[in-house]
Each structure stands twice: as C-alpha cells, then as structure tokens.
PDB file of C-alpha atoms in Angstrom:
ATOM      1  CA  MET A   1      15.518 -11.402  -5.383  1.00  0.00           C
ATOM      2  CA  SER A   2      13.434  -9.232  -3.126  1.00  0.00           C
ATOM      3  CA  GLU A   3      13.808  -8.575   0.584  1.00  0.00           C
ATOM      4  CA  VAL A   4      10.822  -8.937   2.905  1.00  0.00           C
ATOM      5  CA  PHE A   5       9.693  -6.680   5.754  1.00  0.00           C
ATOM      6  CA  TYR A   6       6.949  -7.685   8.185  1.00  0.00           C
ATOM      7  CA  PRO A   7       5.628  -4.486   9.786  1.00  0.00           C
ATOM      8  CA  GLY A   8       3.603  -4.491  12.942  1.00  0.00           C
ATOM      9  CA  LYS A   9      -0.113  -3.919  12.626  1.00  0.00           C
ATOM     10  CA  LEU A  10       0.274  -0.601  14.408  1.00  0.00           C
ATOM     11  CA  ASP A  11       2.525   0.535  11.521  1.00  0.00           C
ATOM     12  CA  CYS A  12      -0.668   0.470   9.445  1.00  0.00           C
ATOM     13  CA  MET A  13      -2.914   2.501  11.753  1.00  0.00           C
ATOM     14  CA  PRO A  14      -4.352   5.402   9.792  1.00  0.00           C
ATOM     15  CA  ASP A  15      -5.398   8.656  11.341  1.00  0.00           C
ATOM     16  CA  LYS A  16      -9.079   8.223  12.166  1.00  0.00           C
ATOM     17  CA  LYS A  17     -10.020  11.623  10.772  1.00  0.00           C
ATOM     18  CA  ILE A  18      -8.349  10.817   7.446  1.00  0.00           C
ATOM     19  CA  PHE A  19      -9.989   7.431   6.976  1.00  0.00           C
ATOM     20  CA  LEU A  20     -13.374   8.857   7.910  1.00  0.00           C
ATOM     21  CA  ALA A  21     -12.820  11.647   5.387  1.00  0.00           C
ATOM     22  CA  ARG A  22     -12.176   8.931   2.765  1.00  0.00           C
ATOM     23  CA  ALA A  23     -15.567   7.508   3.757  1.00  0.00           C
ATOM     24  CA  GLY A  24     -17.112  10.945   3.303  1.00  0.00           C
ATOM     25  CA  ALA A  25     -17.658  11.727   6.994  1.00  0.00           C
ATOM     26  CA  ARG A  26     -16.532  14.766   8.982  1.00  0.00           C
ATOM     27  CA  TYR A  27     -15.147  13.644  12.321  1.00  0.00           C
ATOM     28  CA  GLY A  28     -16.266  16.737  14.204  1.00  0.00           C
ATOM     29  CA  LYS A  29     -19.894  16.249  13.157  1.00  0.00           C
ATOM     30  CA  LEU A  30     -20.285  12.575  14.119  1.00  0.00           C
ATOM     31  CA  ASP A  31     -22.324  11.380  17.084  1.00  0.00           C
ATOM     32  CA  GLU A  32     -20.955   9.010  19.725  1.00  0.00           C
ATOM     33  CA  ASP A  33     -22.922   5.979  18.476  1.00  0.00           C
ATOM     34  CA  PHE A  34     -21.430   6.376  14.996  1.00  0.00           C
ATOM     35  CA  ILE A  35     -17.885   6.764  16.355  1.00  0.00           C
ATOM     36  CA  HIS A  36     -18.392   3.758  18.647  1.00  0.00           C
ATOM     37  CA  ARG A  37     -19.508   1.574  15.691  1.00  0.00           C
ATOM     38  CA  VAL A  38     -16.615   2.797  13.535  1.00  0.00           C
ATOM     39  CA  ASN A  39     -14.171   1.969  16.346  1.00  0.00           C
ATOM     40  CA  GLU A  40     -15.605  -1.559  16.575  1.00  0.00           C
ATOM     41  CA  LEU A  41     -15.235  -2.022  12.829  1.00  0.00           C
ATOM     42  CA  PHE A  42     -11.657  -0.841  12.572  1.00  0.00           C
ATOM     43  CA  LEU A  43     -10.656  -3.106  15.466  1.00  0.00           C
ATOM     44  CA  ILE A  44     -12.216  -6.037  13.560  1.00  0.00           C
ATOM     45  CA  ALA A  45     -10.289  -5.006  10.435  1.00  0.00           C
ATOM     46  CA  LEU A  46      -7.050  -4.585  12.396  1.00  0.00           C
ATOM     47  CA  GLU A  47      -7.332  -8.207  13.539  1.00  0.00           C
ATOM     48  CA  LYS A  48      -7.644  -9.372   9.923  1.00  0.00           C
ATOM     49  CA  ILE A  49      -4.721  -7.604   8.277  1.00  0.00           C
ATOM     50  CA  GLU A  50      -1.456  -9.419   7.629  1.00  0.00           C
ATOM     51  CA  PRO A  51       0.835  -6.632   6.402  1.00  0.00           C
ATOM     52  CA  VAL A  52       3.978  -7.449   4.473  1.00  0.00           C
ATOM     53  CA  VAL A  53       6.300  -5.460   2.197  1.00  0.00           C
ATOM     54  CA  TYR A  54       8.500  -6.983  -0.536  1.00  0.00           C
ATOM     55  CA  TYR A  55      11.161  -4.667  -1.898  1.00  0.00           C
ATOM     56  CA  ARG A  56      14.247  -4.475  -4.035  1.00  0.00           C
ATOM     57  CA  THR A  57      16.631  -1.670  -4.946  1.00  0.00           C
ATOM     58  CA  SER A  58      18.573  -1.833  -8.178  1.00  0.00           C
ATOM     59  CA  ASP A  59      20.540   0.119 -10.741  1.00  0.00           C
ATOM     60  CA  LEU A  60      18.476   1.413 -13.625  1.00  0.00           C
ATOM     61  CA  SER A  61      20.499  -0.650 -16.125  1.00  0.00           C
ATOM     62  CA  ILE A  62      18.613  -3.860 -15.296  1.00  0.00           C
ATOM     63  CA  LEU A  63      15.132  -2.317 -15.443  1.00  0.00           C
ATOM     64  CA  PRO A  64      12.969  -2.060 -18.554  1.00  0.00           C
ATOM     65  CA  LYS A  65      12.733   1.590 -19.602  1.00  0.00           C
ATOM     66  CA  GLU A  66       8.906   1.549 -19.476  1.00  0.00           C
ATOM     67  CA  ILE A  67       9.011   1.006 -15.721  1.00  0.00           C
ATOM     68  CA  ILE A  68      10.923   4.241 -14.996  1.00  0.00           C
ATOM     69  CA  PRO A  69       8.654   7.261 -14.439  1.00  0.00           C
ATOM     70  CA  SER A  70       9.592  10.162 -16.697  1.00  0.00           C
ATOM     71  CA  SER A  71       9.339  12.466 -13.673  1.00  0.00           C
ATOM     72  CA  PHE A  72      12.262  10.710 -11.937  1.00  0.00           C
ATOM     73  CA  GLY A  73      14.912  12.639 -13.930  1.00  0.00           C
ATOM     74  CA  ASN A  74      18.559  11.718 -13.301  1.00  0.00           C
ATOM     75  CA  ILE A  75      18.199   9.098 -10.621  1.00  0.00           C
ATOM     76  CA  LYS A  76      20.950   6.547  -9.985  1.00  0.00           C
ATOM     77  CA  LYS A  77      18.885   3.734  -8.436  1.00  0.00           C
ATOM     78  CA  MET A  78      15.296   2.861  -7.821  1.00  0.00           C
ATOM     79  CA  THR A  79      13.537   0.954  -5.051  1.00  0.00           C
ATOM     80  CA  ILE A  80      10.397  -0.875  -6.059  1.00  0.00           C
ATOM     81  CA  PHE A  81       8.178  -2.256  -3.343  1.00  0.00           C
ATOM     82  CA  LEU A  82       4.938  -4.141  -3.039  1.00  0.00           C
ATOM     83  CA  SER A  83       2.866  -3.715   0.104  1.00  0.00           C
ATOM     84  CA  THR A  84      -0.172  -5.771   0.977  1.00  0.00           C
ATOM     85  CA  LEU A  85      -2.572  -6.209   3.855  1.00  0.00           C
ATOM     86  CA  GLY A  86      -3.218  -9.826   2.828  1.00  0.00           C
ATOM     87  CA  SER A  87      -6.372 -11.607   1.723  1.00  0.00           C
ATOM     88  CA  ALA A  88      -8.239 -11.918   5.044  1.00  0.00           C
ATOM     89  CA  VAL A  89      -9.424  -8.296   5.011  1.00  0.00           C
ATOM     90  CA  ASP A  90     -10.631  -8.745   1.396  1.00  0.00           C
ATOM     91  CA  THR A  91     -12.598 -11.794   2.506  1.00  0.00           C
ATOM     92  CA  LEU A  92     -14.099  -9.860   5.420  1.00  0.00           C
ATOM     93  CA  ILE A  93     -15.248  -7.019   3.127  1.00  0.00           C
ATOM     94  CA  SER A  94     -16.769  -9.498   0.660  1.00  0.00           C
ATOM     95  CA  GLN A  95     -18.568 -11.428   3.410  1.00  0.00           C
ATOM     96  CA  LEU A  96     -20.053  -8.236   4.873  1.00  0.00           C
ATOM     97  CA  SER A  97     -21.238  -7.147   1.417  1.00  0.00           C
ATOM     98  CA  GLU A  98     -22.818 -10.551   0.747  1.00  0.00           C
ATOM     99  CA  GLN A  99     -24.617 -10.324   4.116  1.00  0.00           C
ATOM    100  CA  GLY A 100     -26.074  -6.957   3.121  1.00  0.00           C
ATOM    101  CA  LYS A 101     -23.933  -5.113   5.688  1.00  0.00           C
ATOM    102  CA  THR A 102     -22.989  -2.433   3.201  1.00  0.00           C
ATOM    103  CA  PHE A 103     -22.151   0.216   5.819  1.00  0.00           C
ATOM    104  CA  ASP A 104     -19.764  -2.111   7.656  1.00  0.00           C
ATOM    105  CA  ALA A 105     -18.133  -3.232   4.396  1.00  0.00           C
ATOM    106  CA  PHE A 106     -17.754   0.379   3.235  1.00  0.00           C
ATOM    107  CA  ILE A 107     -16.169   1.552   6.500  1.00  0.00           C
ATOM    108  CA  ILE A 108     -13.747  -1.399   6.607  1.00  0.00           C
ATOM    109  CA  ASP A 109     -12.856  -0.901   2.944  1.00  0.00           C
ATOM    110  CA  SER A 110     -12.140   2.789   3.612  1.00  0.00           C
ATOM    111  CA  TRP A 111     -10.124   1.944   6.728  1.00  0.00           C
ATOM    112  CA  ALA A 112      -8.081  -0.692   4.875  1.00  0.00           C
ATOM    113  CA  SER A 113      -7.303   1.697   2.004  1.00  0.00           C
ATOM    114  CA  GLU A 114      -5.967   4.269   4.449  1.00  0.00           C
ATOM    115  CA  ALA A 115      -4.154   1.561   6.440  1.00  0.00           C
ATOM    116  CA  LEU A 116      -2.304   0.538   3.268  1.00  0.00           C
ATOM    117  CA  GLU A 117      -1.411   4.171   2.560  1.00  0.00           C
ATOM    118  CA  THR A 118      -0.120   4.551   6.129  1.00  0.00           C
ATOM    119  CA  LEU A 119       2.014   1.425   5.675  1.00  0.00           C
ATOM    120  CA  ASN A 120       3.390   2.843   2.408  1.00  0.00           C
ATOM    121  CA  GLU A 121       4.165   6.184   4.021  1.00  0.00           C
ATOM    122  CA  ASN A 122       6.002   4.561   6.944  1.00  0.00           C
ATOM    123  CA  PHE A 123       7.986   2.245   4.665  1.00  0.00           C
ATOM    124  CA  ASP A 124       8.796   5.148   2.320  1.00  0.00           C
ATOM    125  CA  GLN A 125      10.170   7.085   5.309  1.00  0.00           C
ATOM    126  CA  SER A 126      12.405   4.168   6.354  1.00  0.00           C
ATOM    127  CA  LEU A 127      13.808   4.007   2.804  1.00  0.00           C
ATOM    128  CA  ARG A 128      14.623   7.727   2.888  1.00  0.00           C
ATOM    129  CA  GLU A 129      16.542   7.263   6.140  1.00  0.00           C
ATOM    130  CA  ARG A 130      18.654   4.674   4.320  1.00  0.00           C
ATOM    131  CA  PHE A 131      19.058   6.264   0.876  1.00  0.00           C
ATOM    132  CA  GLY A 132      18.752   9.990   1.513  1.00  0.00           C
ATOM    133  CA  MET A 133      17.261  12.319  -1.047  1.00  0.00           C
ATOM    134  CA  GLY A 134      14.843  10.709  -3.457  1.00  0.00           C
ATOM    135  CA  THR A 135      11.897  11.334  -5.715  1.00  0.00           C
ATOM    136  CA  MET A 136       8.284  11.406  -4.734  1.00  0.00           C
ATOM    137  CA  ARG A 137       6.752   7.956  -4.309  1.00  0.00           C
ATOM    138  CA  PHE A 138       5.132   6.815  -7.529  1.00  0.00           C
ATOM    139  CA  SER A 139       2.809   3.948  -8.464  1.00  0.00           C
ATOM    140  CA  PRO A 140       2.096   2.313 -11.827  1.00  0.00           C
ATOM    141  CA  GLY A 141      -1.103   3.567 -13.419  1.00  0.00           C
ATOM    142  CA  TYR A 142       0.002   7.202 -13.212  1.00  0.00           C
ATOM    143  CA  GLY A 143       2.049   9.276 -15.647  1.00  0.00           C
ATOM    144  CA  ASN A 144       3.873   7.247 -18.280  1.00  0.00           C
ATOM    145  CA  VAL A 145       3.952   3.952 -16.326  1.00  0.00           C
ATOM    146  CA  ASP A 146       1.181   1.584 -17.402  1.00  0.00           C
ATOM    147  CA  LEU A 147      -0.648  -0.318 -14.657  1.00  0.00           C
ATOM    148  CA  ARG A 148      -0.003  -3.572 -16.523  1.00  0.00           C
ATOM    149  CA  ILE A 149       3.703  -3.304 -15.595  1.00  0.00           C
ATOM    150  CA  ASN A 150       2.587  -4.699 -12.216  1.00  0.00           C
ATOM    151  CA  LYS A 151       2.833  -8.192 -13.732  1.00  0.00           C
ATOM    152  CA  TYR A 152       6.566  -7.689 -14.376  1.00  0.00           C
ATOM    153  CA  ILE A 153       7.113  -6.042 -10.975  1.00  0.00           C
ATOM    154  CA  VAL A 154       5.319  -8.708  -8.947  1.00  0.00           C
ATOM    155  CA  LYS A 155       6.332 -11.876 -10.777  1.00  0.00           C
ATOM    156  CA  GLU A 156       9.702 -11.128 -12.358  1.00  0.00           C
ATOM    157  CA  PHE A 157      11.331  -8.266 -10.450  1.00  0.00           C
ATOM    158  CA  LEU A 158      10.174  -9.069  -6.912  1.00  0.00           C
ATOM    159  CA  GLY A 159       9.275 -12.763  -7.354  1.00  0.00           C
ATOM    160  CA  VAL A 160       6.159 -12.600  -5.168  1.00  0.00           C
ATOM    161  CA  ASP A 161       3.866 -15.636  -5.447  1.00  0.00           C
ATOM    162  CA  GLN A 162       1.289 -14.534  -2.859  1.00  0.00           C
ATOM    163  CA  VAL A 163      -0.180 -11.815  -5.088  1.00  0.00           C
ATOM    164  CA  THR A 164      -2.104 -12.391  -8.319  1.00  0.00           C
ATOM    165  CA  VAL A 165      -1.868  -9.794 -11.082  1.00  0.00           C
ATOM    166  CA  LEU A 166      -4.782  -9.669 -13.500  1.00  0.00           C
ATOM    167  CA  ASP A 167      -4.227  -8.837 -17.180  1.00  0.00           C
ATOM    168  CA  SER A 168      -5.462  -5.317 -16.390  1.00  0.00           C
ATOM    169  CA  GLY A 169      -2.659  -4.860 -13.845  1.00  0.00           C
ATOM    170  CA  VAL A 170      -5.044  -4.916 -10.886  1.00  0.00           C
ATOM    171  CA  MET A 171      -3.720  -7.026  -8.013  1.00  0.00           C
ATOM    172  CA  VAL A 172      -5.388  -9.512  -5.684  1.00  0.00           C
ATOM    173  CA  PRO A 173      -5.556  -9.211  -2.697  1.00  0.00           C
ATOM    174  CA  ARG A 174      -7.190  -5.864  -3.447  1.00  0.00           C
ATOM    175  CA  LYS A 175      -5.428  -4.010  -0.656  1.00  0.00           C
ATOM    176  CA  THR A 176      -2.073  -4.315  -2.405  1.00  0.00           C
ATOM    177  CA  THR A 177       0.028  -1.622  -4.050  1.00  0.00           C
ATOM    178  CA  THR A 178       3.285  -1.366  -5.930  1.00  0.00           C
ATOM    179  CA  CYS A 179       5.366   1.752  -5.414  1.00  0.00           C
ATOM    180  CA  MET A 180       8.700   3.081  -6.581  1.00  0.00           C
ATOM    181  CA  VAL A 181      11.109   5.720  -5.345  1.00  0.00           C
ATOM    182  CA  GLY A 182      14.157   6.946  -7.272  1.00  0.00           C
ATOM    183  CA  TRP A 183      17.449   7.804  -5.546  1.00  0.00           C
ATOM    184  CA  PHE A 184      19.915  10.503  -6.541  1.00  0.00           C
ATOM    185  CA  ASN A 185      22.820   9.363  -4.366  1.00  0.00           C
ATOM    186  CA  GLU A 186      24.331   6.181  -3.022  1.00  0.00           C
ATOM    187  CA  GLU A 187      23.133   4.560   0.175  1.00  0.00           C
ATOM    188  CA  LYS A 188      24.038   6.397   3.429  1.00  0.00           C
TER     189      LYS A 188
END
C-alpha cells in the first residue's frame, strides 16, 4: 500500500512571477493595486489548500506494461505518486465563478496550478535524494501512457479513496496530479 506525506503549505508556494506568467501577466509591468489584490488572493488560496502526497515505489514486475513510459528505458524501479491540494480550493474557485468574480477565480486557479507544480517539484527532489539518478518526472496523458490509467494508479496501486477518477482519467479534486519517476539504481 502507499505511503503518505503531509507537506507544509509553504512547500507549495510558487514563485509569484511564474504563477502570474501562467495568468498571462508580466510582473514587471503590474501596478501596485494589482499586485496588492493578487497578494490578497493567494493568501486566501493558501489558507484553503490541504496538500498531501501518496506514493509507492515498486519493481517493474508488478506493474502493468501500459503504465511504464517508453522514455524510461532500462529502469529498475518506479515511484508513482499522487499529489493533491484537496477539495477546499476547488470549492473556492467554483464559488468565486458562481458569484461572477471571474478575475479572482482565474488568479486563484492559476496560483493553485503553480502551487501543485511546486509541490511536485519539491517532492520529486526529495525522491532523488533517496534514490539517486532517475528519469524525468512523467505524468499520464503524455507519450504512450493514457490518462485513463489514473483509475488504476489511484484506486488499485495507491489505494487512495479521497480522489475520484472520472472515466476520462481526469481527477477530482481538480488540483490533483499523478506522477512517476523511474530509477536506474537501488536506494541510497
């Protein structure tokens, strides 16, 4: 069964310039009122996230072949992890949209997407400290790995009940990802 890691909220803090770039804004060209409002919004979002990572490392022999990215080559093991910011930030984005606060919803959605990527990057780095040299991080929906494999990853491989996987492979809460990293050597 999977292991669970509860990161601190600060482990999810994206670089402000990067999340604003995701929203289509150039940090250097923004006025103080805009930056002040964006700061208020990301502090609201930060209060709502409940980050958690479920992960499991295994030999390839127990994994279905369609889950292994063709780009991973001659790996010995693979870590598969699911990271999520929880459902409260999804609810916040939906409520803001329903209230016609499209700008606020858009900024928080952009912030949360980058927060999830920051969480993934930090967790990826901690895995590399443990396992050494590995492949690039990979997610279903790219290359030869179908997005629908998320159902197997979430329910069977990791055994996570808190995340729903739609038939399309999309996960709810929306700010949830599955990632995999292949390892060439044994654990350090």
